[in-house]
Amino acid sequence: MTLTQSKSRDTSSTPPGPLILYFTKLQIGSPPKDYHVQVDTGSDILWVNCIECDSCPKTSDLGIPLALYDPSESSSAKKVSCDDDFCKTTMDSAGNECKVGMSCLYTVTYGDGSGTAGYYVNDYLQLIQASGDNQTKYVSGNVTFGCGAKQSGELGSSEQALDGILGLGQSGGSILSQFASEKKVKRMFSHCLSGSKGGGIFAIGEVVEPKVETTPMLKDATHFNVEMTSIDVNGETLDIPKSLLDLVKKEGAIVDSGTTLAYFPAKIYNPLMEKIMAAQPDNKPETIEKLFKCYRYSGNIDEGFPNVTFHFEDSLSLTVTPHQYFFEVEV
């Protein structure tokens, strides 16, 4: 899938600056119609705004046309009932209120407080899969997804509005898991997210070429968690208390395409910032909006501050430059 980059809708707890989200286009129904959805590895289900929704945004300042999914217009659509195997294995549909013959309902609340609720539908879906040498092919089949009848919070706003969210989490209800169970792809994915150029590629299935460096996912984790072993600032290892490092190794760090910022415990974040700002000892922070610490700096930020390198299991490392971990803010 080709990804497009845009400003993020989740600005409730983040500083002003170039926040971003990644979204792609897929096709649903017979005949197929286009829907633009945010790609989110931190949630599990795919849902799109449904025809019954009266709280859904009508326009988007992203400049893309918004669509409402109507099951009655698709010859391959079928509502999922409570006695369906998919519904029986879905945690949010396991309550006593879900009885045979009733529609299988879903409810999801996201980290920014926004939410979506509706019912499950099974319909034909197809998306473009990257297959190497800049070639593409379609991956398609019948899948079960959410028909969003009610949106709340930012999901009801026209600001950065999309048709829905493509959750690619660990659960059996994700599109990736459904395709894998049908032997259409291996239960694997990769993404190359380009922050500088915007967009990128999200590949479902195994990437054979080119060879990539990897770090294993932690077993029995709810999300996609990886083990972070250490942090370097300009080659100098950050002194992290052993007890905290052991906890980080056990719990891991969540890889989430739907979250803009990196988050750390205070016992990691504070010494990390001390190391970074040691390069500018006379630069004292100012507080804006009574919440965010900012520094005044007019020079080349990549020359004035150090690189930060995160190390993960199996010798995988990720180096972040100053212009990538600082936001430029006009005050």
One Martini backbone bead per residue (centre of mass of N, CA, C, O) as a GRO file, in nm:
protein
  331
    1MET     BB    1   0.098   0.035   0.020
    2THR     BB    2   0.034   0.365  -0.015
    3LEU     BB    3   0.150   0.639   0.166
    4THR     BB    4   0.018   0.919   0.339
    5GLN     BB    5   0.099   1.239   0.465
    6SER     BB    6  -0.012   1.399   0.772
    7LYS     BB    7  -0.158   1.556   0.994
    8SER     BB    8  -0.254   1.512   1.306
    9ARG     BB    9  -0.542   1.456   1.513
   10ASP     BB   10  -0.347   1.417   1.771
   11THR     BB   11  -0.347   1.721   1.990
   12SER     BB   12  -0.419   1.702   2.306
   13SER     BB   13  -0.090   1.618   2.415
   14THR     BB   14   0.065   1.803   2.205
   15PRO     BB   15   0.272   1.998   2.054
   16PRO     BB   16   0.330   2.234   1.849
   17GLY     BB   17   0.346   2.104   1.512
   18PRO     BB   18   0.454   1.839   1.282
   19LEU     BB   19   0.212   1.651   1.290
   20ILE     BB   20   0.139   1.300   1.204
   21LEU     BB   21  -0.007   1.091   0.949
   22TYR     BB   22  -0.113   0.773   0.806
   23PHE     BB   23  -0.251   0.706   0.477
   24THR     BB   24  -0.486   0.510   0.278
   25LYS     BB   25  -0.608   0.310   0.005
   26LEU     BB   26  -0.920   0.138  -0.034
   27GLN     BB   27  -1.143  -0.136  -0.129
   28ILE     BB   28  -1.508  -0.167  -0.114
   29GLY     BB   29  -1.699  -0.390  -0.263
   30SER     BB   30  -1.993  -0.453  -0.498
   31PRO     BB   31  -1.878  -0.238  -0.618
   32PRO     BB   32  -1.594  -0.067  -0.583
   33LYS     BB   33  -1.479   0.156  -0.322
   34ASP     BB   34  -1.329   0.434  -0.195
   35TYR     BB   35  -1.099   0.448   0.099
   36HIS     BB   36  -0.973   0.649   0.365
   37VAL     BB   37  -0.710   0.534   0.590
   38GLN     BB   38  -0.567   0.488   0.881
   39VAL     BB   39  -0.256   0.367   0.989
   40ASP     BB   40  -0.274   0.121   1.272
   41THR     BB   41  -0.073  -0.075   1.496
   42GLY     BB   42  -0.239  -0.004   1.784
   43SER     BB   43  -0.482  -0.144   1.647
   44ASP     BB   44  -0.724  -0.395   1.522
   45ILE     BB   45  -0.946  -0.259   1.344
   46LEU     BB   46  -1.158  -0.215   1.080
   47TRP     BB   47  -1.307   0.105   0.986
   48VAL     BB   48  -1.602   0.274   0.855
   49ASN     BB   49  -1.808   0.496   0.757
   50CYS     BB   50  -2.154   0.504   0.783
   51ILE     BB   51  -2.469   0.573   0.662
   52GLU     BB   52  -2.595   0.620   0.965
   53CYS     BB   53  -2.406   0.856   1.013
   54ASP     BB   54  -2.443   1.188   1.185
   55SER     BB   55  -2.126   1.242   1.310
   56CYS     BB   56  -1.989   1.266   1.049
   57PRO     BB   57  -1.785   1.394   0.838
   58LYS     BB   58  -1.820   1.574   0.524
   59THR     BB   59  -1.530   1.700   0.546
   60SER     BB   60  -1.179   1.765   0.443
   61ASP     BB   61  -0.863   1.930   0.493
   62LEU     BB   62  -0.704   1.721   0.296
   63GLY     BB   63  -0.869   1.700   0.007
   64ILE     BB   64  -1.060   1.457   0.041
   65PRO     BB   65  -1.294   1.234  -0.028
   66LEU     BB   66  -1.580   1.139   0.135
   67ALA     BB   67  -1.717   0.825   0.264
   68LEU     BB   68  -2.008   0.615   0.280
   69TYR     BB   69  -2.096   0.311   0.390
   70ASP     BB   70  -2.318   0.081   0.196
   71PRO     BB   71  -2.436  -0.235   0.213
   72SER     BB   72  -2.677  -0.213  -0.003
   73GLU     BB   73  -2.456  -0.146  -0.250
   74SER     BB   74  -2.347  -0.444  -0.190
   75SER     BB   75  -2.345  -0.776  -0.307
   76SER     BB   76  -2.115  -0.878  -0.071
   77ALA     BB   77  -2.277  -0.800   0.173
   78LYS     BB   78  -2.272  -0.882   0.540
   79LYS     BB   79  -2.408  -0.913   0.828
   80VAL     BB   80  -2.305  -0.960   1.160
   81SER     BB   81  -2.375  -1.191   1.398
   82CYS     BB   82  -2.367  -1.325   1.720
   83ASP     BB   83  -2.328  -1.635   1.592
   84ASP     BB   84  -2.068  -1.563   1.487
   85ASP     BB   85  -1.744  -1.649   1.512
   86PHE     BB   86  -1.625  -1.364   1.519
   87CYS     BB   87  -1.801  -1.259   1.755
   88LYS     BB   88  -1.723  -1.476   1.973
   89THR     BB   89  -1.399  -1.371   1.953
   90THR     BB   90  -1.492  -1.089   2.043
   91MET     BB   91  -1.461  -0.909   2.322
   92ASP     BB   92  -1.684  -0.668   2.268
   93SER     BB   93  -1.908  -0.928   2.204
   94ALA     BB   94  -1.932  -1.115   2.488
   95GLY     BB   95  -2.188  -1.029   2.589
   96ASN     BB   96  -2.523  -1.090   2.688
   97GLU     BB   97  -2.656  -0.886   2.473
   98CYS     BB   98  -2.551  -1.093   2.266
   99LYS     BB   99  -2.773  -1.238   2.040
  100VAL     BB  100  -2.926  -1.434   1.846
  101GLY     BB  101  -2.971  -1.226   1.548
  102MET     BB  102  -2.797  -1.009   1.625
  103SER     BB  103  -2.589  -0.763   1.601
  104CYS     BB  104  -2.249  -0.708   1.579
  105LEU     BB  105  -2.073  -0.519   1.802
  106TYR     BB  106  -1.873  -0.211   1.841
  107THR     BB  107  -1.596  -0.065   2.048
  108VAL     BB  108  -1.376   0.230   2.034
  109THR     BB  109  -1.093   0.367   2.218
  110TYR     BB  110  -0.866   0.622   2.214
  111GLY     BB  111  -0.598   0.803   2.341
  112ASP     BB  112  -0.758   1.093   2.272
  113GLY     BB  113  -1.082   1.003   2.332
  114SER     BB  114  -1.177   0.890   2.090
  115GLY     BB  115  -1.461   0.734   1.903
  116THR     BB  116  -1.619   0.413   1.805
  117ALA     BB  117  -1.940   0.289   1.670
  118GLY     BB  118  -2.104  -0.033   1.581
  119TYR     BB  119  -2.099  -0.271   1.312
  120TYR     BB  120  -2.058  -0.572   1.158
  121VAL     BB  121  -1.902  -0.653   0.838
  122ASN     BB  122  -1.910  -0.844   0.533
  123ASP     BB  123  -1.662  -0.792   0.270
  124TYR     BB  124  -1.510  -0.684  -0.007
  125LEU     BB  125  -1.147  -0.656  -0.029
  126GLN     BB  126  -0.892  -0.422  -0.161
  127LEU     BB  127  -0.531  -0.408  -0.207
  128ILE     BB  128  -0.216  -0.278  -0.241
  129GLN     BB  129   0.085  -0.466  -0.299
  130ALA     BB  130   0.404  -0.487  -0.232
  131SER     BB  131   0.658  -0.683  -0.459
  132GLY     BB  132   0.889  -0.544  -0.581
  133ASP     BB  133   1.042  -0.351  -0.810
  134ASN     BB  134   0.790  -0.152  -0.801
  135GLN     BB  135   0.570  -0.358  -0.758
  136THR     BB  136   0.220  -0.456  -0.791
  137LYS     BB  137  -0.060  -0.599  -0.600
  138TYR     BB  138  -0.346  -0.769  -0.521
  139VAL     BB  139  -0.531  -0.791  -0.218
  140SER     BB  140  -0.806  -1.022  -0.161
  141GLY     BB  141  -1.127  -1.035   0.016
  142ASN     BB  142  -1.318  -1.146   0.266
  143VAL     BB  143  -1.412  -0.924   0.537
  144THR     BB  144  -1.418  -0.805   0.871
  145PHE     BB  145  -1.586  -0.498   0.974
  146GLY     BB  146  -1.653  -0.173   1.061
  147CYS     BB  147  -1.962   0.014   1.098
  148GLY     BB  148  -1.973   0.350   1.149
  149ALA     BB  149  -2.237   0.514   1.345
  150LYS     BB  150  -2.037   0.648   1.575
  151GLN     BB  151  -1.874   0.954   1.661
  152SER     BB  152  -1.602   1.087   1.860
  153GLY     BB  153  -1.451   1.362   1.884
  154GLU     BB  154  -1.219   1.392   1.634
  155LEU     BB  155  -1.388   1.192   1.444
  156GLY     BB  156  -1.612   1.442   1.399
  157SER     BB  157  -1.400   1.602   1.246
  158SER     BB  158  -1.263   1.782   0.968
  159GLU     BB  159  -0.995   1.755   1.092
  160GLN     BB  160  -0.826   1.519   0.937
  161ALA     BB  161  -1.030   1.360   0.777
  162LEU     BB  162  -1.159   1.027   0.748
  163ASP     BB  163  -1.310   0.708   0.685
  164GLY     BB  164  -1.089   0.567   0.882
  165ILE     BB  165  -0.941   0.264   1.034
  166LEU     BB  166  -0.639   0.061   1.007
  167GLY     BB  167  -0.605  -0.213   1.190
  168LEU     BB  168  -0.276  -0.401   1.278
  169GLY     BB  169  -0.288  -0.588   1.503
  170GLN     BB  170  -0.281  -0.896   1.690
  171SER     BB  171  -0.551  -0.976   1.635
  172GLY     BB  172  -0.787  -1.181   1.470
  173GLY     BB  173  -0.948  -0.912   1.350
  174SER     BB  174  -0.749  -0.837   1.164
  175ILE     BB  175  -0.669  -0.816   0.840
  176LEU     BB  176  -0.410  -0.976   0.854
  177SER     BB  177  -0.529  -1.227   1.000
  178GLN     BB  178  -0.746  -1.291   0.789
  179PHE     BB  179  -0.557  -1.335   0.547
  180ALA     BB  180  -0.380  -1.554   0.683
  181SER     BB  181  -0.612  -1.765   0.735
  182GLU     BB  182  -0.644  -1.774   0.401
  183LYS     BB  183  -0.345  -1.782   0.271
  184LYS     BB  184  -0.261  -1.498   0.131
  185VAL     BB  185  -0.065  -1.436   0.375
  186LYS     BB  186   0.163  -1.358   0.584
  187ARG     BB  187   0.196  -1.276   0.933
  188MET     BB  188   0.316  -0.991   0.795
  189PHE     BB  189   0.496  -0.669   0.822
  190SER     BB  190   0.588  -0.351   0.660
  191HIS     BB  191   0.748  -0.021   0.711
  192CYS     BB  192   0.812   0.287   0.519
  193LEU     BB  193   0.859   0.594   0.678
  194SER     BB  194   0.846   0.924   0.542
  195GLY     BB  195   0.917   1.226   0.698
  196SER     BB  196   1.051   1.411   0.470
  197LYS     BB  197   0.858   1.332   0.207
  198GLY     BB  198   0.627   1.162   0.257
  199GLY     BB  199   0.508   0.874   0.341
  200GLY     BB  200   0.511   0.542   0.178
  201ILE     BB  201   0.538   0.191   0.276
  202PHE     BB  202   0.303  -0.091   0.302
  203ALA     BB  203   0.371  -0.434   0.375
  204ILE     BB  204   0.206  -0.731   0.312
  205GLY     BB  205   0.401  -0.960   0.424
  206GLU     BB  206   0.681  -1.088   0.299
  207VAL     BB  207   1.016  -0.967   0.281
  208VAL     BB  208   1.274  -1.061   0.067
  209GLU     BB  209   1.323  -0.789  -0.095
  210PRO     BB  210   1.516  -0.645   0.078
  211LYS     BB  211   1.729  -0.672   0.316
  212VAL     BB  212   1.666  -0.664   0.670
  213GLU     BB  213   1.671  -0.539   0.972
  214THR     BB  214   1.607  -0.698   1.295
  215THR     BB  215   1.359  -0.734   1.561
  216PRO     BB  216   1.203  -0.888   1.800
  217MET     BB  217   0.913  -0.982   1.927
  218LEU     BB  218   0.736  -1.000   2.195
  219LYS     BB  219   0.592  -1.225   2.381
  220ASP     BB  220   0.268  -1.194   2.494
  221ALA     BB  221   0.177  -0.928   2.359
  222THR     BB  222  -0.061  -0.696   2.280
  223HIS     BB  223   0.152  -0.562   2.120
  224PHE     BB  224   0.423  -0.424   1.942
  225ASN     BB  225   0.700  -0.545   2.106
  226VAL     BB  226   1.027  -0.423   2.198
  227GLU     BB  227   1.367  -0.440   2.284
  228MET     BB  228   1.533  -0.203   2.478
  229THR     BB  229   1.879  -0.169   2.574
  230SER     BB  230   1.963   0.136   2.476
  231ILE     BB  231   2.109   0.480   2.507
  232ASP     BB  232   2.255   0.726   2.292
  233VAL     BB  233   2.470   1.025   2.324
  234ASN     BB  234   2.708   1.065   2.119
  235GLY     BB  235   2.801   0.755   2.221
  236GLU     BB  236   2.676   0.793   2.507
  237THR     BB  237   2.561   0.615   2.760
  238LEU     BB  238   2.283   0.591   2.929
  239ASP     BB  239   2.196   0.611   3.268
  240ILE     BB  240   2.016   0.328   3.365
  241PRO     BB  241   1.846   0.178   3.579
  242LYS     BB  242   1.832  -0.156   3.616
  243SER     BB  243   1.534  -0.188   3.696
  244LEU     BB  244   1.428  -0.032   3.448
  245LEU     BB  245   1.567  -0.196   3.224
  246ASP     BB  246   1.430  -0.464   3.297
  247LEU     BB  247   1.145  -0.359   3.238
  248VAL     BB  248   1.191  -0.282   2.944
  249LYS     BB  249   1.270  -0.569   2.852
  250LYS     BB  250   0.998  -0.700   2.934
  251GLU     BB  251   0.785  -0.489   2.801
  252GLY     BB  252   0.887  -0.277   2.619
  253ALA     BB  253   0.830  -0.124   2.300
  254ILE     BB  254   0.596   0.038   2.117
  255VAL     BB  255   0.477  -0.009   1.788
  256ASP     BB  256   0.322   0.299   1.646
  257SER     BB  257   0.171   0.454   1.369
  258GLY     BB  258  -0.053   0.634   1.551
  259THR     BB  259   0.202   0.770   1.685
  260THR     BB  260   0.401   1.051   1.697
  261LEU     BB  261   0.544   1.005   1.964
  262ALA     BB  262   0.784   0.957   2.206
  263TYR     BB  263   0.778   0.758   2.509
  264PHE     BB  264   0.886   0.809   2.856
  265PRO     BB  265   1.003   0.768   3.139
  266ALA     BB  266   1.127   0.993   3.360
  267LYS     BB  267   1.398   0.820   3.418
  268ILE     BB  268   1.470   0.870   3.108
  269TYR     BB  269   1.394   1.153   3.004
  270ASN     BB  270   1.560   1.341   3.190
  271PRO     BB  271   1.855   1.237   3.126
  272LEU     BB  272   1.826   1.276   2.822
  273MET     BB  273   1.789   1.590   2.827
  274GLU     BB  274   2.052   1.652   2.975
  275LYS     BB  275   2.238   1.548   2.749
  276ILE     BB  276   2.135   1.726   2.521
  277MET     BB  277   2.164   2.016   2.683
  278ALA     BB  278   2.479   2.008   2.726
  279ALA     BB  279   2.533   2.154   2.443
  280GLN     BB  280   2.341   2.400   2.592
  281PRO     BB  281   2.395   2.537   2.894
  282ASP     BB  282   2.256   2.842   2.837
  283ASN     BB  283   1.985   2.699   2.761
  284LYS     BB  284   1.673   2.793   2.861
  285PRO     BB  285   1.364   2.717   2.935
  286GLU     BB  286   1.033   2.760   2.808
  287THR     BB  287   0.690   2.818   2.872
  288ILE     BB  288   0.412   2.700   2.689
  289GLU     BB  289   0.086   2.681   2.755
  290LYS     BB  290   0.163   2.582   3.052
  291LEU     BB  291   0.348   2.300   2.945
  292PHE     BB  292   0.583   2.358   2.731
  293LYS     BB  293   0.911   2.303   2.651
  294CYS     BB  294   1.137   2.560   2.533
  295TYR     BB  295   1.389   2.663   2.284
  296ARG     BB  296   1.614   2.901   2.190
  297TYR     BB  297   1.711   2.881   1.834
  298SER     BB  298   1.911   2.992   1.529
  299GLY     BB  299   2.064   2.763   1.434
  300ASN     BB  300   2.193   2.465   1.350
  301ILE     BB  301   2.051   2.198   1.495
  302ASP     BB  302   2.252   1.963   1.397
  303GLU     BB  303   2.508   2.127   1.525
  304GLY     BB  304   2.392   2.195   1.834
  305PHE     BB  305   2.311   1.885   1.854
  306PRO     BB  306   2.266   1.561   1.931
  307ASN     BB  307   2.260   1.240   1.874
  308VAL     BB  308   2.023   0.964   1.890
  309THR     BB  309   2.049   0.618   2.009
  310PHE     BB  310   1.866   0.323   1.959
  311HIS     BB  311   1.869   0.005   2.119
  312PHE     BB  312   1.822  -0.332   2.012
  313GLU     BB  313   1.766  -0.629   1.966
  314ASP     BB  314   2.009  -0.764   1.761
  315SER     BB  315   2.169  -0.488   1.690
  316LEU     BB  316   1.954  -0.272   1.663
  317SER     BB  317   1.947   0.063   1.521
  318LEU     BB  318   1.839   0.415   1.601
  319THR     BB  319   1.890   0.726   1.450
  320VAL     BB  320   1.844   1.060   1.584
  321THR     BB  321   1.802   1.374   1.491
  322PRO     BB  322   1.735   1.689   1.594
  323HIS     BB  323   1.511   1.751   1.367
  324GLN     BB  324   1.344   1.488   1.478
  325TYR     BB  325   1.317   1.568   1.809
  326PHE     BB  326   1.240   1.854   1.719
  327PHE     BB  327   1.030   2.131   1.736
  328GLU     BB  328   0.913   2.389   1.541
  329VAL     BB  329   0.829   2.706   1.697
  330GLU     BB  330   0.605   2.972   1.699
  331VAL     BB  331   0.604   3.276   1.936
   0.00000   0.00000   0.00000
